Structure formats: structure tokens, C-alpha cells
């Protein structure tokens, strides 16, 4: 029987298909004092008062709200470039020409993929992965090739990556600190990825772009023994995507940037394409007001100590109840193995008021994700329910 819907049938079938948002909606319908909603990966509370003070001062100065170059204000791109060089995240020859201010990391990723993909091109995605990566690749005619990493460590493995290499491989997306596992890739692991990509590019006869989603780079726990290492700095055919959502607690403002490695042979062309993609995809440019706030946003750092306190509360409960998990090294997520059948666990959890996200949303059926970025009382309630469920 022919489809009678006037809408895109594939999109209609996927409405409500985000497990993260689905759990968030279910939790939103409950009395909040009785609910531990650990589904949505968003910082708790408001940005620091310095943000509001600067915003008020900026608005009173009557800034321009008109169009600008699709790449963003040049002076703001200069500020971003200088900040990245000062923090040794990019080479010293980085300039504003290689920076594009965008509507968050999601907007940036879509613009990058729009710029590099032809129909049928393949993008390697390490699993577990942020669920929307696959949709972003498909948006632009590409095919997501999910590379499942071995549990429970979920370390990147170039030998496994090599099994998925094909003449159509165009890019690799990595995300460290990782959502959903909390894994922080070490410098040695990054170097191995670089070496493999260089060899793989020679094998297939064209560049393989490394796209690094660095949304959580400012949240690394001191007791992990890890430091954030950007995978972009030392690999020429690479692109950095960043958002201020998590670091400055402004996820609703949709402000971030894309950086093209200045060592890339086609850096000028790719920078122009990413900028053009903003217009072609309908973003046009990042919000003017938030662009003007970037100098302030660059000063803000998340309270890692607060996140660590919440992490430790959940860790203690999981340990006492003998769950299988790894202590997060960064970001604000636990990725935990179900102590019983998925359906049974999720049903019991929701009955008790705990909302978590099934691991199948991230490409790993045996696990579930806990976002411990909520308020402290919510985290305490979640810890208590998790302990009860595991006993």
C-alpha cells in the first residue's frame, strides 16, 4: 500500500526516536521532588554572574544585530585563534581565516560534513557514540560506519579501525572526553590514531579527515591522571569542533566554533566551504549577540570539583551495589552495565523515579548512561535508587 503521508516518511518514522529526549520528556511529567532525571546531558543551573553582568553591559552598549560575514565577526575569530594558540591547542600559525563561528557544535559538525561529503562517502564513528553523529552524516549523503570498541574500557583501537577502512572512507569522528563513556583519550592513543590515519590515507589515495568534537574538553577530573590532548593540533587534515554549551553553561544560546588545521593543504577552500554551508543549511551565521559574548565565554571554566563530588556520589552507590562500570575520567557521564535485563531494569528504575538513557541509543545494548550534571539533591536521589536496584 502506498504511503499516504505528505511528509518525509523516514523522518516521520523517527519522530521521538531520540532515547535521550524521550526519557527527558517522561521525567518532565513527574513531580520533580520525586524524580531523579539523569537523562539529559546539560549543565545544572545558570552561568556565572559574570556572564549576566557582561551581557547586560553589552546590550546597553547597543551592539549591531545585523548580518556579518557567514564565518562570524573577524575580531571574534581573532580572539578565538589567539586563545587556542595560548592554550597550545592549535599550531602557532593559526589565524582567524581558519576559524568559523557557528551555531554550537551540532551546527558546526553539520557544516563540516556538508563541506566534505559526497553521496556514499563513509565516516567512521567510534562506538559508543553520541547518537546524533549518525544523523548528521546521513543529512549530507554520507554513510556512518560504526566501529564498536571493546567493553568495558572502550579504548580507541586502530587495529579495529583498520577493519572498516574502504576506498569510500572520508573521515573519522572522535569525541574526547567522550559522551557517553567519560573516557579521555591519552596522548599515546591520539598519536596512534594519527599514524593510522596517515597510513590509511596513502592506502586509499585521498585525505581522511579527522573531525574532533571537543565539547567536553574543559571537564577532566584531576584524579584520572589524564590531561586533555587535542587530536587536531598535530594532524594536518583535521578539524576541531567546539561548543561553549558545557563549559559556560549556555546550551540554549547555540554558540561555538569550527577550526580548520592551518597545516591542511586545502585549508582555505574548506574554511570557505564551511562558512558557505552555514548559509546553505539555513544557519546563516551564529547569533550576533552571543558572538560578542565570546571574549567573556572564553574566561569561564566549569566547576570540575562540583562535578567530581557528584561523580563520586554515584560511583560509591554503583560500587556498593556491584555494578560493572569504569570511573569517568572526564565529561559528566557514567556508562554502566545493566545488572539485569534491560527492560526489567528500565521499568523498575522509572517506577522508583530514576530516568537514565538506554545504551542502545549509543550503539551498546548492554549498558545505560547516567548524566550526573544535575543538582546535588537529584544526584543523591539517583545514587540511592541505583543502590536499591543493584542490591
PDB file of C-alpha atoms in Angstrom, residues 62-345:
ATOM      1  CA  UNK A  62      23.522  48.882  21.699  1.00  0.00           C
ATOM      2  CA  UNK A  63      25.632  46.457  19.604  1.00  0.00           C
ATOM      3  CA  UNK A  64      24.840  45.699  15.980  1.00  0.00           C
ATOM      4  CA  UNK A  65      22.401  42.865  15.342  1.00  0.00           C
ATOM      5  CA  UNK A  66      22.789  42.901  11.564  1.00  0.00           C
ATOM      6  CA  UNK A  67      24.292  40.334   9.210  1.00  0.00           C
ATOM      7  CA  UNK A  68      28.027  39.829   9.094  1.00  0.00           C
ATOM      8  CA  UNK A  69      30.329  37.508   7.152  1.00  0.00           C
ATOM      9  CA  UNK A  70      28.952  33.955   7.423  1.00  0.00           C
ATOM     10  CA  UNK A  71      32.161  32.977   9.246  1.00  0.00           C
ATOM     11  CA  UNK A  72      31.420  35.441  12.028  1.00  0.00           C
ATOM     12  CA  UNK A  73      32.923  38.716  13.190  1.00  0.00           C
ATOM     13  CA  UNK A  74      36.596  38.797  12.229  1.00  0.00           C
ATOM     14  CA  UNK A  75      37.678  40.288  15.571  1.00  0.00           C
ATOM     15  CA  UNK A  76      35.907  37.449  17.416  1.00  0.00           C
ATOM     16  CA  UNK A  77      37.587  34.861  15.216  1.00  0.00           C
ATOM     17  CA  UNK A  78      40.918  36.515  16.049  1.00  0.00           C
ATOM     18  CA  UNK A  79      40.173  36.248  19.778  1.00  0.00           C
ATOM     19  CA  UNK A  80      39.358  32.538  19.417  1.00  0.00           C
ATOM     20  CA  UNK A  81      42.516  31.869  17.399  1.00  0.00           C
ATOM     21  CA  UNK A  82      44.709  33.634  19.962  1.00  0.00           C
ATOM     22  CA  UNK A  83      43.072  31.717  22.825  1.00  0.00           C
ATOM     23  CA  UNK A  84      43.669  28.364  21.122  1.00  0.00           C
ATOM     24  CA  UNK A  85      47.317  29.185  20.496  1.00  0.00           C
ATOM     25  CA  UNK A  86      47.822  30.459  24.044  1.00  0.00           C
ATOM     26  CA  UNK A  87      46.451  27.172  25.388  1.00  0.00           C
ATOM     27  CA  UNK A  88      48.594  25.174  22.937  1.00  0.00           C
ATOM     28  CA  UNK A  89      45.556  23.558  21.359  1.00  0.00           C
ATOM     29  CA  UNK A  90      46.479  24.667  17.838  1.00  0.00           C
ATOM     30  CA  UNK A  91      49.722  25.480  15.953  1.00  0.00           C
ATOM     31  CA  UNK A  92      51.205  28.969  16.167  1.00  0.00           C
ATOM     32  CA  UNK A  93      50.377  29.716  12.526  1.00  0.00           C
ATOM     33  CA  UNK A  94      46.631  29.517  13.174  1.00  0.00           C
ATOM     34  CA  UNK A  95      44.811  32.652  12.028  1.00  0.00           C
ATOM     35  CA  UNK A  96      41.274  33.994  12.057  1.00  0.00           C
ATOM     36  CA  UNK A  97      40.865  32.823   8.443  1.00  0.00           C
ATOM     37  CA  UNK A  98      40.756  29.234   9.712  1.00  0.00           C
ATOM     38  CA  UNK A  99      38.085  29.897  12.367  1.00  0.00           C
ATOM     39  CA  UNK A 100      34.333  29.847  11.699  1.00  0.00           C
ATOM     40  CA  UNK A 101      31.949  30.864  14.488  1.00  0.00           C
ATOM     41  CA  UNK A 102      28.894  28.605  14.351  1.00  0.00           C
ATOM     42  CA  UNK A 103      25.602  27.701  15.999  1.00  0.00           C
ATOM     43  CA  UNK A 104      27.029  25.293  18.568  1.00  0.00           C
ATOM     44  CA  UNK A 105      28.986  22.121  17.886  1.00  0.00           C
ATOM     45  CA  UNK A 106      25.974  20.471  16.232  1.00  0.00           C
ATOM     46  CA  UNK A 107      25.715  23.294  13.723  1.00  0.00           C
ATOM     47  CA  UNK A 108      29.463  23.172  13.215  1.00  0.00           C
ATOM     48  CA  UNK A 109      29.543  19.422  12.624  1.00  0.00           C
ATOM     49  CA  UNK A 110      26.771  19.665  10.043  1.00  0.00           C
ATOM     50  CA  UNK A 111      28.627  22.430   8.207  1.00  0.00           C
ATOM     51  CA  UNK A 112      31.855  20.411   8.167  1.00  0.00           C
ATOM     52  CA  UNK A 113      30.132  17.261   6.912  1.00  0.00           C
ATOM     53  CA  UNK A 114      28.209  19.262   4.301  1.00  0.00           C
ATOM     54  CA  UNK A 115      31.563  20.573   3.076  1.00  0.00           C
ATOM     55  CA  UNK A 116      33.499  17.305   2.780  1.00  0.00           C
ATOM     56  CA  UNK A 117      30.956  14.606   1.903  1.00  0.00           C
ATOM     57  CA  UNK A 118      29.784  13.358  -1.463  1.00  0.00           C
ATOM     58  CA  UNK A 119      26.920  10.831  -1.690  1.00  0.00           C
ATOM     59  CA  UNK A 120      28.052   7.437  -0.471  1.00  0.00           C
ATOM     60  CA  UNK A 121      31.169   8.662   1.331  1.00  0.00           C
ATOM     61  CA  UNK A 122      31.796   6.837   4.603  1.00  0.00           C
ATOM     62  CA  UNK A 123      32.501   8.334   8.004  1.00  0.00           C
ATOM     63  CA  UNK A 124      33.980   6.170  10.751  1.00  0.00           C
ATOM     64  CA  UNK A 125      32.351   6.732  14.139  1.00  0.00           C
ATOM     65  CA  UNK A 126      33.740   5.119  17.299  1.00  0.00           C
ATOM     66  CA  UNK A 127      31.074   3.322  19.315  1.00  0.00           C
ATOM     67  CA  UNK A 128      29.723   4.060  21.886  1.00  0.00           C
ATOM     68  CA  UNK A 129      28.940   7.409  20.262  1.00  0.00           C
ATOM     69  CA  UNK A 130      26.740  10.478  20.601  1.00  0.00           C
ATOM     70  CA  UNK A 131      23.525   9.330  18.835  1.00  0.00           C
ATOM     71  CA  UNK A 132      23.141  12.339  16.547  1.00  0.00           C
ATOM     72  CA  UNK A 133      26.502  11.777  14.824  1.00  0.00           C
ATOM     73  CA  UNK A 134      24.873   9.212  12.545  1.00  0.00           C
ATOM     74  CA  UNK A 135      22.028  11.563  11.648  1.00  0.00           C
ATOM     75  CA  UNK A 136      24.455  14.388  10.860  1.00  0.00           C
ATOM     76  CA  UNK A 137      26.386  12.159   8.445  1.00  0.00           C
ATOM     77  CA  UNK A 138      23.187  10.987   6.754  1.00  0.00           C
ATOM     78  CA  UNK A 139      21.990  14.594   6.456  1.00  0.00           C
ATOM     79  CA  UNK A 140      24.662  15.134   3.807  1.00  0.00           C
ATOM     80  CA  UNK A 141      24.508  11.881   1.866  1.00  0.00           C
ATOM     81  CA  UNK A 142      27.183  10.047   3.815  1.00  0.00           C
ATOM     82  CA  UNK A 143      27.155   6.635   5.454  1.00  0.00           C
ATOM     83  CA  UNK A 144      28.064   6.179   9.117  1.00  0.00           C
ATOM     84  CA  UNK A 145      30.324   3.209   9.751  1.00  0.00           C
ATOM     85  CA  UNK A 146      30.094   2.432  13.456  1.00  0.00           C
ATOM     86  CA  UNK A 147      33.280   0.923  14.854  1.00  0.00           C
ATOM     87  CA  UNK A 148      32.433  -0.915  18.055  1.00  0.00           C
ATOM     88  CA  UNK A 149      35.139  -0.626  20.709  1.00  0.00           C
ATOM     89  CA  UNK A 150      35.633  -3.433  23.245  1.00  0.00           C
ATOM     90  CA  UNK A 151      33.806  -3.117  26.567  1.00  0.00           C
ATOM     91  CA  UNK A 152      34.236  -2.192  29.320  1.00  0.00           C
ATOM     92  CA  UNK A 153      37.261   0.036  28.615  1.00  0.00           C
ATOM     93  CA  UNK A 154      36.045   1.396  25.244  1.00  0.00           C
ATOM     94  CA  UNK A 155      39.577   2.464  24.307  1.00  0.00           C
ATOM     95  CA  UNK A 156      40.205   3.542  20.689  1.00  0.00           C
ATOM     96  CA  UNK A 157      41.878   0.718  18.792  1.00  0.00           C
ATOM     97  CA  UNK A 158      43.493   1.322  15.389  1.00  0.00           C
ATOM     98  CA  UNK A 159      43.567  -2.404  14.630  1.00  0.00           C
ATOM     99  CA  UNK A 160      39.782  -2.465  14.877  1.00  0.00           C
ATOM    100  CA  UNK A 161      39.544   0.753  12.860  1.00  0.00           C
ATOM    101  CA  UNK A 162      41.618  -0.811  10.086  1.00  0.00           C
ATOM    102  CA  UNK A 163      38.978  -3.492   9.532  1.00  0.00           C
ATOM    103  CA  UNK A 164      36.475  -0.828   8.472  1.00  0.00           C
ATOM    104  CA  UNK A 165      38.702   1.120   6.082  1.00  0.00           C
ATOM    105  CA  UNK A 166      37.429   1.305   2.497  1.00  0.00           C
ATOM    106  CA  UNK A 167      38.066   3.421  -0.616  1.00  0.00           C
ATOM    107  CA  UNK A 168      34.978   5.420   0.413  1.00  0.00           C
ATOM    108  CA  UNK A 169      36.323   6.341   3.866  1.00  0.00           C
ATOM    109  CA  UNK A 170      36.311  10.139   4.056  1.00  0.00           C
ATOM    110  CA  UNK A 171      36.537  10.983   7.748  1.00  0.00           C
ATOM    111  CA  UNK A 172      36.810   9.774  11.331  1.00  0.00           C
ATOM    112  CA  UNK A 173      34.838  11.458  14.116  1.00  0.00           C
ATOM    113  CA  UNK A 174      36.265  11.237  17.621  1.00  0.00           C
ATOM    114  CA  UNK A 175      34.922  12.704  20.851  1.00  0.00           C
ATOM    115  CA  UNK A 176      37.147  13.073  23.896  1.00  0.00           C
ATOM    116  CA  UNK A 177      36.258  13.410  26.754  1.00  0.00           C
ATOM    117  CA  UNK A 178      33.665  11.013  25.495  1.00  0.00           C
ATOM    118  CA  UNK A 179      29.903  11.065  25.631  1.00  0.00           C
ATOM    119  CA  UNK A 180      28.675   8.549  26.857  1.00  0.00           C
ATOM    120  CA  UNK A 181      31.659   6.742  28.424  1.00  0.00           C
ATOM    121  CA  UNK A 182      33.548   9.560  30.173  1.00  0.00           C
ATOM    122  CA  UNK A 183      36.746   8.233  28.583  1.00  0.00           C
ATOM    123  CA  UNK A 184      39.615  10.691  27.989  1.00  0.00           C
ATOM    124  CA  UNK A 185      41.953   9.571  25.211  1.00  0.00           C
ATOM    125  CA  UNK A 186      45.626   9.653  26.139  1.00  0.00           C
ATOM    126  CA  UNK A 187      48.347  11.331  24.123  1.00  0.00           C
ATOM    127  CA  UNK A 188      49.695   7.919  23.084  1.00  0.00           C
ATOM    128  CA  UNK A 189      46.261   6.866  21.827  1.00  0.00           C
ATOM    129  CA  UNK A 190      45.954  10.090  19.833  1.00  0.00           C
ATOM    130  CA  UNK A 191      49.383   9.556  18.257  1.00  0.00           C
ATOM    131  CA  UNK A 192      48.402   6.016  17.203  1.00  0.00           C
ATOM    132  CA  UNK A 193      45.249   7.366  15.582  1.00  0.00           C
ATOM    133  CA  UNK A 194      47.291   9.977  13.703  1.00  0.00           C
ATOM    134  CA  UNK A 195      49.753   7.388  12.409  1.00  0.00           C
ATOM    135  CA  UNK A 196      46.971   5.066  11.302  1.00  0.00           C
ATOM    136  CA  UNK A 197      45.113   7.861   9.513  1.00  0.00           C
ATOM    137  CA  UNK A 198      48.245   8.901   7.628  1.00  0.00           C
ATOM    138  CA  UNK A 199      48.885   5.309   6.511  1.00  0.00           C
ATOM    139  CA  UNK A 200      45.204   4.760   5.667  1.00  0.00           C
ATOM    140  CA  UNK A 201      45.134   7.939   3.552  1.00  0.00           C
ATOM    141  CA  UNK A 202      48.055   6.625   1.473  1.00  0.00           C
ATOM    142  CA  UNK A 203      46.269   3.303   1.047  1.00  0.00           C
ATOM    143  CA  UNK A 204      43.008   4.818  -0.227  1.00  0.00           C
ATOM    144  CA  UNK A 205      44.694   7.588  -2.204  1.00  0.00           C
ATOM    145  CA  UNK A 206      42.992  10.598  -0.652  1.00  0.00           C
ATOM    146  CA  UNK A 207      42.963  12.510   2.667  1.00  0.00           C
ATOM    147  CA  UNK A 208      40.964  11.074   5.563  1.00  0.00           C
ATOM    148  CA  UNK A 209      39.788  13.947   7.701  1.00  0.00           C
ATOM    149  CA  UNK A 210      39.900  13.756  11.474  1.00  0.00           C
ATOM    150  CA  UNK A 211      36.921  15.593  12.985  1.00  0.00           C
ATOM    151  CA  UNK A 212      37.370  16.184  16.698  1.00  0.00           C
ATOM    152  CA  UNK A 213      34.331  17.037  18.823  1.00  0.00           C
ATOM    153  CA  UNK A 214      35.897  18.768  21.845  1.00  0.00           C
ATOM    154  CA  UNK A 215      32.714  19.884  23.581  1.00  0.00           C
ATOM    155  CA  UNK A 216      33.781  18.431  26.962  1.00  0.00           C
ATOM    156  CA  UNK A 217      37.493  19.250  26.922  1.00  0.00           C
ATOM    157  CA  UNK A 218      37.241  21.564  29.954  1.00  0.00           C
ATOM    158  CA  UNK A 219      35.848  18.785  32.163  1.00  0.00           C
ATOM    159  CA  UNK A 220      38.694  16.383  33.025  1.00  0.00           C
ATOM    160  CA  UNK A 221      38.964  15.016  36.558  1.00  0.00           C
ATOM    161  CA  UNK A 222      42.347  15.539  38.281  1.00  0.00           C
ATOM    162  CA  UNK A 223      42.310  12.090  39.894  1.00  0.00           C
ATOM    163  CA  UNK A 224      42.045  10.422  36.474  1.00  0.00           C
ATOM    164  CA  UNK A 225      45.733  11.052  35.826  1.00  0.00           C
ATOM    165  CA  UNK A 226      44.728  12.270  32.362  1.00  0.00           C
ATOM    166  CA  UNK A 227      45.116  15.608  30.639  1.00  0.00           C
ATOM    167  CA  UNK A 228      43.089  16.712  27.655  1.00  0.00           C
ATOM    168  CA  UNK A 229      45.051  16.300  24.420  1.00  0.00           C
ATOM    169  CA  UNK A 230      43.578  17.849  21.296  1.00  0.00           C
ATOM    170  CA  UNK A 231      43.700  15.399  18.403  1.00  0.00           C
ATOM    171  CA  UNK A 232      43.718  18.308  15.950  1.00  0.00           C
ATOM    172  CA  UNK A 233      46.977  20.111  16.681  1.00  0.00           C
ATOM    173  CA  UNK A 234      49.415  17.579  15.188  1.00  0.00           C
ATOM    174  CA  UNK A 235      47.387  16.076  12.338  1.00  0.00           C
ATOM    175  CA  UNK A 236      47.163  18.439   9.319  1.00  0.00           C
ATOM    176  CA  UNK A 237      43.952  17.052   7.773  1.00  0.00           C
ATOM    177  CA  UNK A 238      41.909  17.771  10.871  1.00  0.00           C
ATOM    178  CA  UNK A 239      39.012  19.895  12.026  1.00  0.00           C
ATOM    179  CA  UNK A 240      38.114  20.964  15.572  1.00  0.00           C
ATOM    180  CA  UNK A 241      34.500  21.477  16.603  1.00  0.00           C
ATOM    181  CA  UNK A 242      33.757  23.174  19.927  1.00  0.00           C
ATOM    182  CA  UNK A 243      30.749  24.491  21.831  1.00  0.00           C
ATOM    183  CA  UNK A 244      30.520  26.798  24.850  1.00  0.00           C
ATOM    184  CA  UNK A 245      27.389  24.915  25.966  1.00  0.00           C
ATOM    185  CA  UNK A 246      29.038  22.747  28.620  1.00  0.00           C
ATOM    186  CA  UNK A 247      31.994  24.911  29.666  1.00  0.00           C
ATOM    187  CA  UNK A 248      29.989  28.117  30.186  1.00  0.00           C
ATOM    188  CA  UNK A 249      26.580  26.534  30.887  1.00  0.00           C
ATOM    189  CA  UNK A 250      24.818  28.208  27.941  1.00  0.00           C
ATOM    190  CA  UNK A 251      23.482  25.251  25.886  1.00  0.00           C
ATOM    191  CA  UNK A 252      20.424  27.169  24.745  1.00  0.00           C
ATOM    192  CA  UNK A 253      22.442  30.023  23.247  1.00  0.00           C
ATOM    193  CA  UNK A 254      23.888  27.855  20.433  1.00  0.00           C
ATOM    194  CA  UNK A 255      27.363  29.314  20.169  1.00  0.00           C
ATOM    195  CA  UNK A 256      30.571  27.518  19.235  1.00  0.00           C
ATOM    196  CA  UNK A 257      33.184  27.359  16.501  1.00  0.00           C
ATOM    197  CA  UNK A 258      34.932  25.247  13.894  1.00  0.00           C
ATOM    198  CA  UNK A 259      38.695  25.409  13.372  1.00  0.00           C
ATOM    199  CA  UNK A 260      40.493  24.117  10.280  1.00  0.00           C
ATOM    200  CA  UNK A 261      44.052  22.974  10.942  1.00  0.00           C
ATOM    201  CA  UNK A 262      46.351  25.551   9.274  1.00  0.00           C
ATOM    202  CA  UNK A 263      48.584  22.700   8.066  1.00  0.00           C
ATOM    203  CA  UNK A 264      45.866  21.322   5.768  1.00  0.00           C
ATOM    204  CA  UNK A 265      46.661  21.767   2.065  1.00  0.00           C
ATOM    205  CA  UNK A 266      43.045  22.670   1.296  1.00  0.00           C
ATOM    206  CA  UNK A 267      42.521  24.774   4.428  1.00  0.00           C
ATOM    207  CA  UNK A 268      41.405  27.908   2.572  1.00  0.00           C
ATOM    208  CA  UNK A 269      38.906  26.013   0.445  1.00  0.00           C
ATOM    209  CA  UNK A 270      37.495  24.054   3.382  1.00  0.00           C
ATOM    210  CA  UNK A 271      37.202  27.199   5.518  1.00  0.00           C
ATOM    211  CA  UNK A 272      35.239  28.884   2.730  1.00  0.00           C
ATOM    212  CA  UNK A 273      33.033  25.818   2.263  1.00  0.00           C
ATOM    213  CA  UNK A 274      32.199  25.548   5.979  1.00  0.00           C
ATOM    214  CA  UNK A 275      31.332  29.256   6.002  1.00  0.00           C
ATOM    215  CA  UNK A 276      29.183  28.857   2.880  1.00  0.00           C
ATOM    216  CA  UNK A 277      27.480  25.808   4.409  1.00  0.00           C
ATOM    217  CA  UNK A 278      26.190  27.965   7.256  1.00  0.00           C
ATOM    218  CA  UNK A 279      24.163  29.893   4.699  1.00  0.00           C
ATOM    219  CA  UNK A 280      23.155  26.877   2.614  1.00  0.00           C
ATOM    220  CA  UNK A 281      21.926  24.983   5.685  1.00  0.00           C
ATOM    221  CA  UNK A 282      19.937  27.953   6.926  1.00  0.00           C
ATOM    222  CA  UNK A 283      22.054  28.924   9.944  1.00  0.00           C
ATOM    223  CA  UNK A 284      23.381  31.971   8.001  1.00  0.00           C
ATOM    224  CA  UNK A 285      25.607  32.932  10.920  1.00  0.00           C
ATOM    225  CA  UNK A 286      25.951  32.345  14.640  1.00  0.00           C
ATOM    226  CA  UNK A 287      23.828  34.750  16.761  1.00  0.00           C
ATOM    227  CA  UNK A 288      25.430  38.190  16.730  1.00  0.00           C
ATOM    228  CA  UNK A 289      24.821  38.891  20.431  1.00  0.00           C
ATOM    229  CA  UNK A 290      26.485  35.641  21.517  1.00  0.00           C
ATOM    230  CA  UNK A 291      29.413  36.216  19.178  1.00  0.00           C
ATOM    231  CA  UNK A 292      30.055  39.462  21.018  1.00  0.00           C
ATOM    232  CA  UNK A 293      29.974  37.495  24.276  1.00  0.00           C
ATOM    233  CA  UNK A 294      32.766  35.133  23.179  1.00  0.00           C
ATOM    234  CA  UNK A 295      35.590  37.055  24.943  1.00  0.00           C
ATOM    235  CA  UNK A 296      33.670  36.582  28.215  1.00  0.00           C
ATOM    236  CA  UNK A 297      32.762  32.968  27.426  1.00  0.00           C
ATOM    237  CA  UNK A 298      36.433  32.151  26.908  1.00  0.00           C
ATOM    238  CA  UNK A 299      37.132  33.194  30.519  1.00  0.00           C
ATOM    239  CA  UNK A 300      34.517  30.893  32.062  1.00  0.00           C
ATOM    240  CA  UNK A 301      35.523  27.460  33.298  1.00  0.00           C
ATOM    241  CA  UNK A 302      33.193  24.757  34.629  1.00  0.00           C
ATOM    242  CA  UNK A 303      33.350  23.788  38.301  1.00  0.00           C
ATOM    243  CA  UNK A 304      35.126  20.456  37.874  1.00  0.00           C
ATOM    244  CA  UNK A 305      35.257  19.985  41.649  1.00  0.00           C
ATOM    245  CA  UNK A 306      31.455  20.113  41.818  1.00  0.00           C
ATOM    246  CA  UNK A 307      31.156  17.550  39.028  1.00  0.00           C
ATOM    247  CA  UNK A 308      33.703  15.327  40.777  1.00  0.00           C
ATOM    248  CA  UNK A 309      31.694  15.444  44.008  1.00  0.00           C
ATOM    249  CA  UNK A 310      28.590  14.291  42.122  1.00  0.00           C
ATOM    250  CA  UNK A 311      30.572  11.686  40.231  1.00  0.00           C
ATOM    251  CA  UNK A 312      31.871  10.238  43.493  1.00  0.00           C
ATOM    252  CA  UNK A 313      28.358  10.002  44.980  1.00  0.00           C
ATOM    253  CA  UNK A 314      27.196   7.914  42.010  1.00  0.00           C
ATOM    254  CA  UNK A 315      30.410   5.890  41.970  1.00  0.00           C
ATOM    255  CA  UNK A 316      30.019   4.952  45.641  1.00  0.00           C
ATOM    256  CA  UNK A 317      26.462   3.717  45.067  1.00  0.00           C
ATOM    257  CA  UNK A 318      27.413   1.741  41.956  1.00  0.00           C
ATOM    258  CA  UNK A 319      30.393   0.174  43.705  1.00  0.00           C
ATOM    259  CA  UNK A 320      28.383  -0.883  46.774  1.00  0.00           C
ATOM    260  CA  UNK A 321      25.732  -2.466  44.549  1.00  0.00           C
ATOM    261  CA  UNK A 322      28.415  -4.182  42.420  1.00  0.00           C
ATOM    262  CA  UNK A 323      27.574  -2.687  39.057  1.00  0.00           C
ATOM    263  CA  UNK A 324      30.139  -3.065  36.264  1.00  0.00           C
ATOM    264  CA  UNK A 325      31.433   0.365  35.207  1.00  0.00           C
ATOM    265  CA  UNK A 326      34.523   2.482  34.705  1.00  0.00           C
ATOM    266  CA  UNK A 327      35.049   5.675  36.695  1.00  0.00           C
ATOM    267  CA  UNK A 328      34.578   8.633  34.295  1.00  0.00           C
ATOM    268  CA  UNK A 329      37.810  10.443  33.512  1.00  0.00           C
ATOM    269  CA  UNK A 330      36.025  13.456  32.041  1.00  0.00           C
ATOM    270  CA  UNK A 331      32.676  14.867  30.883  1.00  0.00           C
ATOM    271  CA  UNK A 332      29.716  14.124  33.209  1.00  0.00           C
ATOM    272  CA  UNK A 333      28.531  10.648  32.299  1.00  0.00           C
ATOM    273  CA  UNK A 334      28.687   7.115  33.647  1.00  0.00           C
ATOM    274  CA  UNK A 335      28.263   4.229  31.221  1.00  0.00           C
ATOM    275  CA  UNK A 336      27.114   1.267  33.288  1.00  0.00           C
ATOM    276  CA  UNK A 337      26.343  -2.364  32.514  1.00  0.00           C
ATOM    277  CA  UNK A 338      22.780  -3.422  33.270  1.00  0.00           C
ATOM    278  CA  UNK A 339      22.573  -5.584  36.430  1.00  0.00           C
ATOM    279  CA  UNK A 340      19.541  -7.374  34.922  1.00  0.00           C
ATOM    280  CA  UNK A 341      17.626  -7.452  31.629  1.00  0.00           C
ATOM    281  CA  UNK A 342      17.315  -4.006  30.031  1.00  0.00           C
ATOM    282  CA  UNK A 343      13.517  -3.889  30.015  1.00  0.00           C
ATOM    283  CA  UNK A 344      13.253  -5.040  33.605  1.00  0.00           C
ATOM    284  CA  UNK A 345      15.851  -2.539  34.811  1.00  0.00           C
TER     285      UNK A 345
END
